[in-house]
Backbone as JSON, one array per atom type, in Angstrom:
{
  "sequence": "XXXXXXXXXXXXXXXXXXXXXXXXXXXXXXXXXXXXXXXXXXXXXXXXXXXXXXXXXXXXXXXXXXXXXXXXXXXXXXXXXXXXXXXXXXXXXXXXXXXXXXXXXXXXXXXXXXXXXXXXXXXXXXXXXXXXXXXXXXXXXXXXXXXXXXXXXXXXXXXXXXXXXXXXXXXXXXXXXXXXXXXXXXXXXXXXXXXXXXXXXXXXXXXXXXXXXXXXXXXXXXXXXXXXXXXXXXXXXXXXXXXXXXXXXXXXXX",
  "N": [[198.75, -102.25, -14.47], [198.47, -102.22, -17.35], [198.09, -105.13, -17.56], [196.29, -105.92, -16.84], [194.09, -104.88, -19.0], [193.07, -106.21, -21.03], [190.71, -107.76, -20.03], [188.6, -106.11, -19.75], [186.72, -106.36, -22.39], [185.3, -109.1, -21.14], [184.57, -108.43, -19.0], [182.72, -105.95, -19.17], [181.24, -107.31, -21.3], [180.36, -109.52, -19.7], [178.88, -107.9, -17.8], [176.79, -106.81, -19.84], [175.6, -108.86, -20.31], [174.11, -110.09, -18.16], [172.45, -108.09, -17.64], [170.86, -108.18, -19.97], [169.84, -110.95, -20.19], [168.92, -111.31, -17.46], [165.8, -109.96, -17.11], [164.26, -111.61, -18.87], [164.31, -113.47, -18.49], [162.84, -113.59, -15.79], [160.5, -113.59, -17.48], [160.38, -116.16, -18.08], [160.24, -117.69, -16.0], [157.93, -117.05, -14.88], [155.97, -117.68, -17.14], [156.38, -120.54, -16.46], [158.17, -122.01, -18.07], [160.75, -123.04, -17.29], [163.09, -124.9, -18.47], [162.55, -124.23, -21.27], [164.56, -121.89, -22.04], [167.11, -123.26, -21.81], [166.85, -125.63, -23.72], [166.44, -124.3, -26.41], [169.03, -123.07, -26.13], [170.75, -125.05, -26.23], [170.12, -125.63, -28.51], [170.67, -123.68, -30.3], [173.62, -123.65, -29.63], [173.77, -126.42, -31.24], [173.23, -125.51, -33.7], [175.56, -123.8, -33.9], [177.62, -125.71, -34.0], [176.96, -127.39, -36.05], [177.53, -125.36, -37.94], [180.3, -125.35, -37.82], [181.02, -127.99, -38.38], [180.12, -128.28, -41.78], [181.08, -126.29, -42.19], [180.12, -124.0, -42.97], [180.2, -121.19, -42.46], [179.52, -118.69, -41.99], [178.73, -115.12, -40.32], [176.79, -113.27, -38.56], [176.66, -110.37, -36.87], [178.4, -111.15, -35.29], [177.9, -113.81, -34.54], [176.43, -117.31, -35.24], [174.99, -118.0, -38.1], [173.9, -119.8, -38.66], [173.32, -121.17, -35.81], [171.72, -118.94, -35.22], [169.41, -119.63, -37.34], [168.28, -121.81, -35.81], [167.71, -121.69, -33.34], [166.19, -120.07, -33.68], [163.94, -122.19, -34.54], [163.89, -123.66, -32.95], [162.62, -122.28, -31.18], [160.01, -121.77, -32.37], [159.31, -124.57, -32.38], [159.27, -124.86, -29.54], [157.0, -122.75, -28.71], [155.06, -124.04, -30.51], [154.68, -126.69, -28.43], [154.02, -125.19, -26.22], [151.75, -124.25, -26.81], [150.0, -127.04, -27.77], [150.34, -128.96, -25.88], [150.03, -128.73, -23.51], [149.66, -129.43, -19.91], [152.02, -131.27, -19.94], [154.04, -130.32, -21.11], [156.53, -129.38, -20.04], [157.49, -132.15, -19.98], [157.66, -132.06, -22.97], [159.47, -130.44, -24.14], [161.83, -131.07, -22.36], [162.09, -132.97, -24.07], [162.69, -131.91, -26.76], [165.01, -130.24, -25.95], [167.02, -132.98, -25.61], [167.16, -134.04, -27.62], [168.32, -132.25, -28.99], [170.44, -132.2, -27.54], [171.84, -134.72, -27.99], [171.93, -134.69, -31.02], [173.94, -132.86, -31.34], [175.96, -134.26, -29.91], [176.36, -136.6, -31.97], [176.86, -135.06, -34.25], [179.73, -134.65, -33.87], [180.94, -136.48, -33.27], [182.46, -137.87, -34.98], [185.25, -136.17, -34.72], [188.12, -135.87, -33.53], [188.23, -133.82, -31.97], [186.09, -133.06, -31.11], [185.2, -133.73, -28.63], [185.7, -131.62, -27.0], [184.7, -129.56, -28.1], [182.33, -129.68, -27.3], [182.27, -129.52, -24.96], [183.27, -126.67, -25.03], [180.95, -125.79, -25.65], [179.35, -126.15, -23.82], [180.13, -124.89, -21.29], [181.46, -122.88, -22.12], [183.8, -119.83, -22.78], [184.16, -116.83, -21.43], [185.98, -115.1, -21.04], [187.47, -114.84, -23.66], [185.98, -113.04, -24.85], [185.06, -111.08, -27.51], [185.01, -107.82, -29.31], [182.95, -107.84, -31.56], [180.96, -109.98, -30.32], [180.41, -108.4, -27.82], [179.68, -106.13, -28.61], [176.87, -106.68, -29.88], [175.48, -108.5, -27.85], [175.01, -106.08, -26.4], [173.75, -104.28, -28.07], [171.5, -106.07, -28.05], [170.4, -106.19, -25.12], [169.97, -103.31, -25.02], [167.49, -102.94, -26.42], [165.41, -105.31, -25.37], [165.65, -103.8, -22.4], [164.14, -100.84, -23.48], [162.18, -101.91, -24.81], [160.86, -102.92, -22.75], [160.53, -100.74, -21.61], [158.8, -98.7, -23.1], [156.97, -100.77, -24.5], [155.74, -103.01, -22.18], [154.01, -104.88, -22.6], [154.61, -106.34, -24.29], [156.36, -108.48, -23.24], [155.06, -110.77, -22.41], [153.59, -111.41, -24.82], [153.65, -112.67, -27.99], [155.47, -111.9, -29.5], [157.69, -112.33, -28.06], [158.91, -114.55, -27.98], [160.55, -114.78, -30.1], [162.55, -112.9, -29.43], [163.81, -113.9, -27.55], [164.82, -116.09, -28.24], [166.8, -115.16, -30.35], [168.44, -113.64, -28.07], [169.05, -115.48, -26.83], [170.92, -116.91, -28.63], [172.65, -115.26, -29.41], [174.14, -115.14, -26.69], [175.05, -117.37, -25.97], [176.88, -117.48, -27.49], [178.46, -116.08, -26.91], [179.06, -116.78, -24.23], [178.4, -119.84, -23.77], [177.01, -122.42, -22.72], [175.63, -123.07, -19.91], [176.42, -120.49, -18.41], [174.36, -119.13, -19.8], [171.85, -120.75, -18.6], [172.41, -120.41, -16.48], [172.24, -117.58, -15.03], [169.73, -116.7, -16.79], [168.07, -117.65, -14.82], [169.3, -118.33, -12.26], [169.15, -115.58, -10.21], [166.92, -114.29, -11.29], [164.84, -116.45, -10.13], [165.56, -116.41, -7.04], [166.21, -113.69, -5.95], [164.12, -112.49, -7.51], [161.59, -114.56, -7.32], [161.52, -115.17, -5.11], [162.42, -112.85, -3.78], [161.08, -111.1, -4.22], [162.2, -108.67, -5.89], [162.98, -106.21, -8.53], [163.79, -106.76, -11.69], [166.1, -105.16, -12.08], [167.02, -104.83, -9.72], [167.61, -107.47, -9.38], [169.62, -108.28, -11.2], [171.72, -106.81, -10.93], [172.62, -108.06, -8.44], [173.49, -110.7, -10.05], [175.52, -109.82, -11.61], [177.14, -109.23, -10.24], [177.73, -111.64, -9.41], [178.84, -112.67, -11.21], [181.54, -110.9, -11.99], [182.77, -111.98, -9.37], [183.08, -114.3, -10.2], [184.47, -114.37, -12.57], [187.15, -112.76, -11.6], [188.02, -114.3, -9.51], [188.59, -116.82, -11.86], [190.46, -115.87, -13.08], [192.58, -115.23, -11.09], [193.07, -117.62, -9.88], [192.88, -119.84, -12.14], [190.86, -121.34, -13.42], [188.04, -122.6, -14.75], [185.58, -120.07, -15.99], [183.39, -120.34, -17.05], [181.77, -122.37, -15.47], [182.71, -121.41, -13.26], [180.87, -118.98, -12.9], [178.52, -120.03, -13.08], [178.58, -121.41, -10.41], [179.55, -118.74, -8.15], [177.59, -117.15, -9.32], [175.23, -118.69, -8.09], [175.99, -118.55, -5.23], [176.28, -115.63, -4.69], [173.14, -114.83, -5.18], [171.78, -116.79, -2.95], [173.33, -115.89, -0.92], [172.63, -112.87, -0.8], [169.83, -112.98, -0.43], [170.03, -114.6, 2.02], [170.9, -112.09, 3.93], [169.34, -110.28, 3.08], [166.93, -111.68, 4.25], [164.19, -113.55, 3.73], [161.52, -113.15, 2.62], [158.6, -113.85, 0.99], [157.03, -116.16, -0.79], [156.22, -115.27, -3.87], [155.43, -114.39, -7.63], [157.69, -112.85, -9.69], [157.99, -109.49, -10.29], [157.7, -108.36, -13.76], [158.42, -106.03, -14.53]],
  "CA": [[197.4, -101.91, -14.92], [198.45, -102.58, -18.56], [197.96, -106.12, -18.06], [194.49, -106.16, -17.23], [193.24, -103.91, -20.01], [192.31, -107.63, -21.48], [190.15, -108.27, -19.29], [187.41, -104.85, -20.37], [185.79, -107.11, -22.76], [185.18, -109.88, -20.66], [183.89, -107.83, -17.66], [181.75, -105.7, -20.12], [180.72, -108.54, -21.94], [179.48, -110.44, -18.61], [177.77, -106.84, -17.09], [176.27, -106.49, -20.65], [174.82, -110.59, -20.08], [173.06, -109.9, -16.78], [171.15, -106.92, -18.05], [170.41, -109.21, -21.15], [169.61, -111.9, -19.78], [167.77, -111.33, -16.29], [164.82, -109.43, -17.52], [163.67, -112.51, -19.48], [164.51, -114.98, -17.04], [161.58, -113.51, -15.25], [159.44, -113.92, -18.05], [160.13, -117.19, -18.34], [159.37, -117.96, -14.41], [156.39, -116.7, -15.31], [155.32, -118.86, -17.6], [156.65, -121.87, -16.2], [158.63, -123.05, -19.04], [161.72, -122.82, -17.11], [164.03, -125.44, -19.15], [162.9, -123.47, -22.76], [166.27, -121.81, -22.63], [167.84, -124.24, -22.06], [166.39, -126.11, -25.18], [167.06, -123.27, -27.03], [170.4, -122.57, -25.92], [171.54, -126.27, -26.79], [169.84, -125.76, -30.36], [171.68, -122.75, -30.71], [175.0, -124.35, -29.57], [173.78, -127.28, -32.33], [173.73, -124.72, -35.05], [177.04, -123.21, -34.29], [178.59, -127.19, -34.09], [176.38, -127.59, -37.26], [177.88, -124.64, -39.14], [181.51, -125.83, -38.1], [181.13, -129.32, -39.4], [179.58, -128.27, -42.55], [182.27, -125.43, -42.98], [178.86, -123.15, -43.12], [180.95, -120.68, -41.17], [178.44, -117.72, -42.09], [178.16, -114.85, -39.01], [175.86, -112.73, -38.21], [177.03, -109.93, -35.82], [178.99, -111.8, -34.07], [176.9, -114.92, -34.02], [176.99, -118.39, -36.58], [173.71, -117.56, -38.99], [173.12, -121.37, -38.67], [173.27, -120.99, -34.71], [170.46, -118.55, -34.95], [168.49, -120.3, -37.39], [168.24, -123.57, -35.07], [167.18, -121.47, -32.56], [164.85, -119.93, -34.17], [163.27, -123.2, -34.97], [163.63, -124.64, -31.15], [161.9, -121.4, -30.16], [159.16, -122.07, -32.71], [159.11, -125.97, -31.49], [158.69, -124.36, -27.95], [155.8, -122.25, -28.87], [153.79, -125.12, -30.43], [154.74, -127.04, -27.44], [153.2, -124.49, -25.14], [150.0, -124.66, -27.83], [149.41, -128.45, -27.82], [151.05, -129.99, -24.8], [149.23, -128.47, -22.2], [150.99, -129.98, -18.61], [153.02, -131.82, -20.61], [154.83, -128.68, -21.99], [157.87, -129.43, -19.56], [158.08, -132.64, -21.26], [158.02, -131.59, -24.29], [160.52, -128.89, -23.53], [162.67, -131.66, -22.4], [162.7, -134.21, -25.09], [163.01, -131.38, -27.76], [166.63, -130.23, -25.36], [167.61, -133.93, -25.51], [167.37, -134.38, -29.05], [169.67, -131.23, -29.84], [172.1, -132.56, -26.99], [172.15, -135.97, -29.15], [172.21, -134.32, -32.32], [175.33, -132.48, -31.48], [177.08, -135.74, -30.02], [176.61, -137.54, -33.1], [177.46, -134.44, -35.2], [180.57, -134.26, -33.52], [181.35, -137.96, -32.48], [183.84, -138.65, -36.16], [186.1, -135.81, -35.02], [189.04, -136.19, -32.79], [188.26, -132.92, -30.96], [184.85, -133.39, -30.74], [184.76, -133.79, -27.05], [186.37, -130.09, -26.75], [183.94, -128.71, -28.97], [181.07, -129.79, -26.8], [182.84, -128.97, -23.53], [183.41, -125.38, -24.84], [179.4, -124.62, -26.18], [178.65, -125.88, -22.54], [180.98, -123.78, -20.23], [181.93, -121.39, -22.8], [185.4, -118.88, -22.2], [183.76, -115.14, -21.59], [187.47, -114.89, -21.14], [187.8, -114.32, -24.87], [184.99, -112.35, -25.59], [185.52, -110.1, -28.63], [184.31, -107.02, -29.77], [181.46, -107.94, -32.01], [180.11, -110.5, -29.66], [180.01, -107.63, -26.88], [178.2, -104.65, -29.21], [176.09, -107.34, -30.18], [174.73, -108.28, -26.21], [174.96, -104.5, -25.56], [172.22, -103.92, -28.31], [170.29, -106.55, -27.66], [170.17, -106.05, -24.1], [169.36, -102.31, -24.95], [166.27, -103.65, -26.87], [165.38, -105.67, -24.17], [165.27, -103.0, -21.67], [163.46, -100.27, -24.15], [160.71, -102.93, -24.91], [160.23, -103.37, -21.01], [160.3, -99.22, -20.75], [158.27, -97.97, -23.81], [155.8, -101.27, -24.66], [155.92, -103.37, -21.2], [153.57, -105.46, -22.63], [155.9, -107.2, -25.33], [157.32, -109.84, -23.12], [153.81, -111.39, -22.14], [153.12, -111.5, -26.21], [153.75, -113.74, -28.91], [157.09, -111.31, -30.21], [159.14, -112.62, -27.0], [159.95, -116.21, -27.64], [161.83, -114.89, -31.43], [163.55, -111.92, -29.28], [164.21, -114.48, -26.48], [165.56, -117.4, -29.03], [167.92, -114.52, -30.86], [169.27, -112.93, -27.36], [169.73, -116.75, -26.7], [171.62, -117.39, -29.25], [174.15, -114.24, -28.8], [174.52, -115.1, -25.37], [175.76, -118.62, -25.85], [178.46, -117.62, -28.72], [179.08, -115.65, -25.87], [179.57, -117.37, -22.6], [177.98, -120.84, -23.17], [174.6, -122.87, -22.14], [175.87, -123.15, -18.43], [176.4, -119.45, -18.37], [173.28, -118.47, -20.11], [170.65, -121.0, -18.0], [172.56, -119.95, -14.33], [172.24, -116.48, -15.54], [168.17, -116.49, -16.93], [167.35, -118.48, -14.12], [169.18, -118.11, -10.84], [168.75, -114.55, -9.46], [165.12, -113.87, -11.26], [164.45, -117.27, -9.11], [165.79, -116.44, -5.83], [166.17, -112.4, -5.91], [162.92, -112.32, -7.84], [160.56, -114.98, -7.14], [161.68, -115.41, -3.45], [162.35, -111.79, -2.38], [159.74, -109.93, -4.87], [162.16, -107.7, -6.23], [162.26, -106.41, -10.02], [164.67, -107.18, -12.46], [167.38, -104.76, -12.05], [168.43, -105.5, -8.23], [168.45, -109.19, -10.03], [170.76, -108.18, -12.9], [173.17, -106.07, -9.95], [173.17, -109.42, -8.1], [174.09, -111.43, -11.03], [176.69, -108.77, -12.02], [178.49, -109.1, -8.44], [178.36, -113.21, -9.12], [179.81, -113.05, -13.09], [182.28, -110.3, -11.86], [183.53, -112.9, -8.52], [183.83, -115.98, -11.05], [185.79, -113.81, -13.4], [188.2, -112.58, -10.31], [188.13, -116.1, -9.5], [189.03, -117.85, -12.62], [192.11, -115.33, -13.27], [193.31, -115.39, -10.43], [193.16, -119.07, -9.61], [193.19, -120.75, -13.15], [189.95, -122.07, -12.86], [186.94, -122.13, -15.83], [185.14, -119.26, -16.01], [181.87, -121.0, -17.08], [181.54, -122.9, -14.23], [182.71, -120.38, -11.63], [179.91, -117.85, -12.91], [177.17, -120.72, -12.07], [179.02, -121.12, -8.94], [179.55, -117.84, -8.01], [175.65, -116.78, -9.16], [174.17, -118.9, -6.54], [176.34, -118.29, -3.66], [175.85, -114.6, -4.58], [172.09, -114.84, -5.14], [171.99, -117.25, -1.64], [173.5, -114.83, 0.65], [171.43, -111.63, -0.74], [168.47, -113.49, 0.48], [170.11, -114.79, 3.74], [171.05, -111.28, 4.47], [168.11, -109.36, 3.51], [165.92, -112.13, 4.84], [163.76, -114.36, 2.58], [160.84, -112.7, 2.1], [157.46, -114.24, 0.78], [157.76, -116.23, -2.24], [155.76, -114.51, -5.05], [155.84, -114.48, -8.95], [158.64, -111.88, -10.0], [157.68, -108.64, -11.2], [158.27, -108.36, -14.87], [158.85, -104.4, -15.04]],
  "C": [[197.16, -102.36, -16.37], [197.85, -104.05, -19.05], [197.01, -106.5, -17.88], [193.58, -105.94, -18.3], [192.96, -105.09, -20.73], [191.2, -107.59, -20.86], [188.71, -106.82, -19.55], [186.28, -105.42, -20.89], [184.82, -108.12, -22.03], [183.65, -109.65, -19.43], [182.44, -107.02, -18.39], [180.78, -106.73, -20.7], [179.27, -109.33, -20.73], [178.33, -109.09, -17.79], [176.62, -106.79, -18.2], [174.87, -108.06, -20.47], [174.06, -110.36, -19.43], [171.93, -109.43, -17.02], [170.27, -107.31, -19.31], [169.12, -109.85, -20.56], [168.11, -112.32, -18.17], [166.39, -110.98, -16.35], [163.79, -110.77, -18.4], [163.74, -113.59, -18.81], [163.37, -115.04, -16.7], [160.41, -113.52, -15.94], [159.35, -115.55, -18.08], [159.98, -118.09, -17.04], [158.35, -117.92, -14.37], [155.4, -117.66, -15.82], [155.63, -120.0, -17.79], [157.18, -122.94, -17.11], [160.36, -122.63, -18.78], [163.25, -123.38, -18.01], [163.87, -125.03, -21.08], [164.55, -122.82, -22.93], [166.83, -122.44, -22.36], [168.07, -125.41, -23.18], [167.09, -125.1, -25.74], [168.56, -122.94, -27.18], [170.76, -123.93, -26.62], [170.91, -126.49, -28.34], [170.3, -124.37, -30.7], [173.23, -123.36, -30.57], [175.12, -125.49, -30.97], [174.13, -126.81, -33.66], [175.04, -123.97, -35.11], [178.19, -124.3, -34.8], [178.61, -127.11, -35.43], [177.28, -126.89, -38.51], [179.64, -124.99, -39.22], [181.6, -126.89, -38.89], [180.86, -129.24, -40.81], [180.01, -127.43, -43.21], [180.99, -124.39, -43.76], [179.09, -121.64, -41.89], [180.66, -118.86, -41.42], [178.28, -117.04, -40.77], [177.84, -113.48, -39.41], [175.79, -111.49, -37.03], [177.56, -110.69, -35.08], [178.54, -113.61, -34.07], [176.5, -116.32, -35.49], [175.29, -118.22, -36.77], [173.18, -119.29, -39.07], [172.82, -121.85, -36.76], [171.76, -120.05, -34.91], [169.4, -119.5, -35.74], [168.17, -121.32, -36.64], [167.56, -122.73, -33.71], [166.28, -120.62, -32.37], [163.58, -121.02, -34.44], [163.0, -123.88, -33.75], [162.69, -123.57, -30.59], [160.34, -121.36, -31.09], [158.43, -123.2, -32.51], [158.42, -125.62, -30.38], [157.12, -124.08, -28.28], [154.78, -123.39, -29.44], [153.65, -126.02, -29.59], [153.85, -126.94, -26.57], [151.47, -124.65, -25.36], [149.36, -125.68, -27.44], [149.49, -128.99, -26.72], [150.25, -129.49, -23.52], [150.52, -128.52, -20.84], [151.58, -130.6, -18.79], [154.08, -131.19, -21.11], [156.29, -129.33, -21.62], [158.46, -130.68, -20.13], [158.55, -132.98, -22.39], [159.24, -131.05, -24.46], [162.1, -130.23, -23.46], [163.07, -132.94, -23.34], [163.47, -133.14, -26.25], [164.58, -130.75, -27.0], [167.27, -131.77, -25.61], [167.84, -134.35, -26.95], [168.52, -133.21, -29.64], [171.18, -131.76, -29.06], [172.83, -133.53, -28.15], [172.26, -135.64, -30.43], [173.72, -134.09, -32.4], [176.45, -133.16, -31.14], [177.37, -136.57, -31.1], [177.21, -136.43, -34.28], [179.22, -134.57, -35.24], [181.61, -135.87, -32.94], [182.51, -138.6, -33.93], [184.72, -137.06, -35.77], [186.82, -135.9, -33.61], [188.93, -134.72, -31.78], [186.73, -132.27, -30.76], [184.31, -133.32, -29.19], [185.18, -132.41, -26.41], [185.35, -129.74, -27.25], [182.48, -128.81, -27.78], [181.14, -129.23, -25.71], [182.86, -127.2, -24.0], [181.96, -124.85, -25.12], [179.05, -124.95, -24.67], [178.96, -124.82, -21.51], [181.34, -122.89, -21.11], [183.2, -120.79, -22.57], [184.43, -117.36, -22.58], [184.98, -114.47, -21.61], [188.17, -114.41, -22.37], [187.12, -113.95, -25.85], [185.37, -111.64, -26.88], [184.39, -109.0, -28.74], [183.02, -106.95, -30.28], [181.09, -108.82, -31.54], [179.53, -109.23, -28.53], [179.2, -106.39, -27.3], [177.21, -105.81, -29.88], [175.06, -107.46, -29.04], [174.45, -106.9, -26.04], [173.32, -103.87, -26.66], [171.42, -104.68, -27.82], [169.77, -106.65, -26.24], [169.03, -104.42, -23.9], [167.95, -102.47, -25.33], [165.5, -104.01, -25.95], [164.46, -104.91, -22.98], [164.3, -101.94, -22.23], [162.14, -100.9, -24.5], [160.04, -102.67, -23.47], [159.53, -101.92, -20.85], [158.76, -98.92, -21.82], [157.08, -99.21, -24.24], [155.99, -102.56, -23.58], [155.0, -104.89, -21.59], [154.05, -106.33, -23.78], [156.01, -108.78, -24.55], [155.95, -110.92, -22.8], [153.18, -112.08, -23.6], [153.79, -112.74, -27.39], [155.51, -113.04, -29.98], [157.95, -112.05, -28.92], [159.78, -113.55, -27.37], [160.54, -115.72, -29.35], [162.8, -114.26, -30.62], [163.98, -113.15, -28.42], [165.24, -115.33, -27.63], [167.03, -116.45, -29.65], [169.07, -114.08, -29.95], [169.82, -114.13, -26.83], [171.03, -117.52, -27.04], [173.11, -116.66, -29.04], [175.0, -114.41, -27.64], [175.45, -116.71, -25.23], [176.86, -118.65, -26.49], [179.25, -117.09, -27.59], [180.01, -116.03, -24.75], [179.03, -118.57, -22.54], [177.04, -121.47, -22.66], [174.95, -122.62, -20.79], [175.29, -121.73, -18.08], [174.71, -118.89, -18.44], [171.86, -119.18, -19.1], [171.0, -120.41, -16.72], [171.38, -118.53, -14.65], [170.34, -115.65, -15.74], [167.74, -116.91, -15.42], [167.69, -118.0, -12.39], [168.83, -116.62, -10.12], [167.02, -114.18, -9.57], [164.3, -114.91, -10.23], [164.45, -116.72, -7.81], [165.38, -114.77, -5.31], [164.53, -112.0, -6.28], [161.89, -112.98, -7.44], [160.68, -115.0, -5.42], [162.11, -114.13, -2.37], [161.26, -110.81, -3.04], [160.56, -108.77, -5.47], [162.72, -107.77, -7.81], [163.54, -106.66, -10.36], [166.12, -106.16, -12.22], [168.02, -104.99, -10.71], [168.59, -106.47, -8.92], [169.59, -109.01, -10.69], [172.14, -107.32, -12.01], [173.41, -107.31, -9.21], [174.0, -110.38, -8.53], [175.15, -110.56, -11.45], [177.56, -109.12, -10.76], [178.58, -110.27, -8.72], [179.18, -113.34, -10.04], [180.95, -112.41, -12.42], [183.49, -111.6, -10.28], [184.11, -113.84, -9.39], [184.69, -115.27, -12.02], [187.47, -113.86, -12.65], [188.65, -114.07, -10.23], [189.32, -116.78, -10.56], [190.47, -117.03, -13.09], [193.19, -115.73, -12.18], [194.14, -117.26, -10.01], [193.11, -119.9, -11.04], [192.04, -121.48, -13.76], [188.61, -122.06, -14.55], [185.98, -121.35, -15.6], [183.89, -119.55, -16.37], [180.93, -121.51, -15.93], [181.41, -122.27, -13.12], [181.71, -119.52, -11.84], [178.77, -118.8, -12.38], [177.4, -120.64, -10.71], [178.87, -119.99, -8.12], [178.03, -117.45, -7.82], [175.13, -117.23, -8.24], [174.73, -118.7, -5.76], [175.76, -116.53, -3.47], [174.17, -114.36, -4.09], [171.24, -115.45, -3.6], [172.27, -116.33, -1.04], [172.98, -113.29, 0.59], [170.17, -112.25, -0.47], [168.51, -114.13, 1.65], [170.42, -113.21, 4.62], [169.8, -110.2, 4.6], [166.79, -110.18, 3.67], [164.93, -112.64, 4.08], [162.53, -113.9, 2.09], [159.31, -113.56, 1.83], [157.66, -114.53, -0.62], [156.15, -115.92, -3.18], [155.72, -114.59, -6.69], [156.7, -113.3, -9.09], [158.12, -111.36, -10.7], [158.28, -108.75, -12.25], [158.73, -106.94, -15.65], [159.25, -103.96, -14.57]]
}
């Protein structure tokens, strides 16, 4: 039993993600700017590269203070995006992600472990969560949920896309862009938009897929980034082949 007691953080860490994470997913289904975190997330990953190369190694609860700013600034990008661009938005959305990918290849392209560095902001290791990354998610998740309970009308408003860009940012020091887009995206998709139901069955769904790819990647050796995307959709897939697909809908947001 002793030799699991590692493994607390990890599991914590990834239950703490879900409940993060899912609740905003479905905002951002909503308003159809599905690849914003994903921007975001890879200009948060830029500012953590950023603050290594630059030996700007400044944190922030848990979290590289040049990682949030950058994604503070992609989530301000976004928003004038949404402003100007009209049905263009998603293009927008995606040049401003392609320019942080390319930023952080060329940041990272004079060092000899450069190609590790990029591989780990994508797949991440939840595997070696720590302490102040996990009371970090755990408030801002609490936040999160308290917004939803006590002013419901928050995530619809012009405060979401800073809280979104900050819980972005935590979540990637965390577990990684992979992690964080499966995560926003697949259950509020499938659980939410395709069976109608609200955010917390989503976030118990996604909890049963992080918790398999964990199991998973111990047991078998395997990357733990990857297996949680994996994992998430097979999970998210067979709770809608079992309880039957439903009528597809916009996902409640409360």
């Amino acid at each position: 039993m002793v030799a699991y007691e590692w493994m607390l953080l990890p599991v914590l860490g990834s239950v703490l993600l879900c409940f993060l994470l899912v609740p905003l997913g479905y905002q951002v289904i909503a308003r159809g700017v599905i690849f914003a975190d994903l921007a975001i997330a890879q200009w948060a990953s830029l500012g953590t590269l950023a603050g290594t190369i630059l030996v700007l190694n400044q944190n922030f609860a848990g979290a590289s203070v040049t990682s949030l700013v950058f994604a503070l600034l992609a989530a301000v990008t976004v928003h004038l995006i949404l402003r100007h661009l009209g049905e263009a938005k998603e293009a927008g959305i995606g040049i401003l992600y392609v320019l942080g990918a390319s930023l952080a290849v060329l940041l990272v392209s004079g060092d000899p472990h450069g190609a590790q560095a990029l591989q780990r902001a994508a797949s991440g290791d939840l595997l070696w969560a720590n302490q102040e990354q996990v009371i970090a998610t755990a408030v801002m998740a609490l936040l999160v949920w308290l917004l939803g309970y006590w002013a419901p009308g928050w995530i619809s408003g012009a405060f979401f896309m800073p809280v979104f860009a900050i819980a972005v940012t935590y979540a990637v020091s965390l577990a990684g862009i992979y992690v964080v887009f499966a995560t926003l995206i697949i259950t509020p998709l499938i659980v939410g938009s395709l069976h109608g139901k609200k955010p917390l069955v989503a976030s118990i769904c996604a909890i049963i897929g992080h918790l398999l790819a964990i199991a998973c990647s111990v047991i078998r050796d395997v990357p733990v980034g990857p297996a949680i995307v994996v994992a998430t959709l097979f999970t998210a897939c067979l709770w809608l082949i079992v309880l039957g697909q439903g009528s597809v809908d916009k996902p409640e947001t409360g």
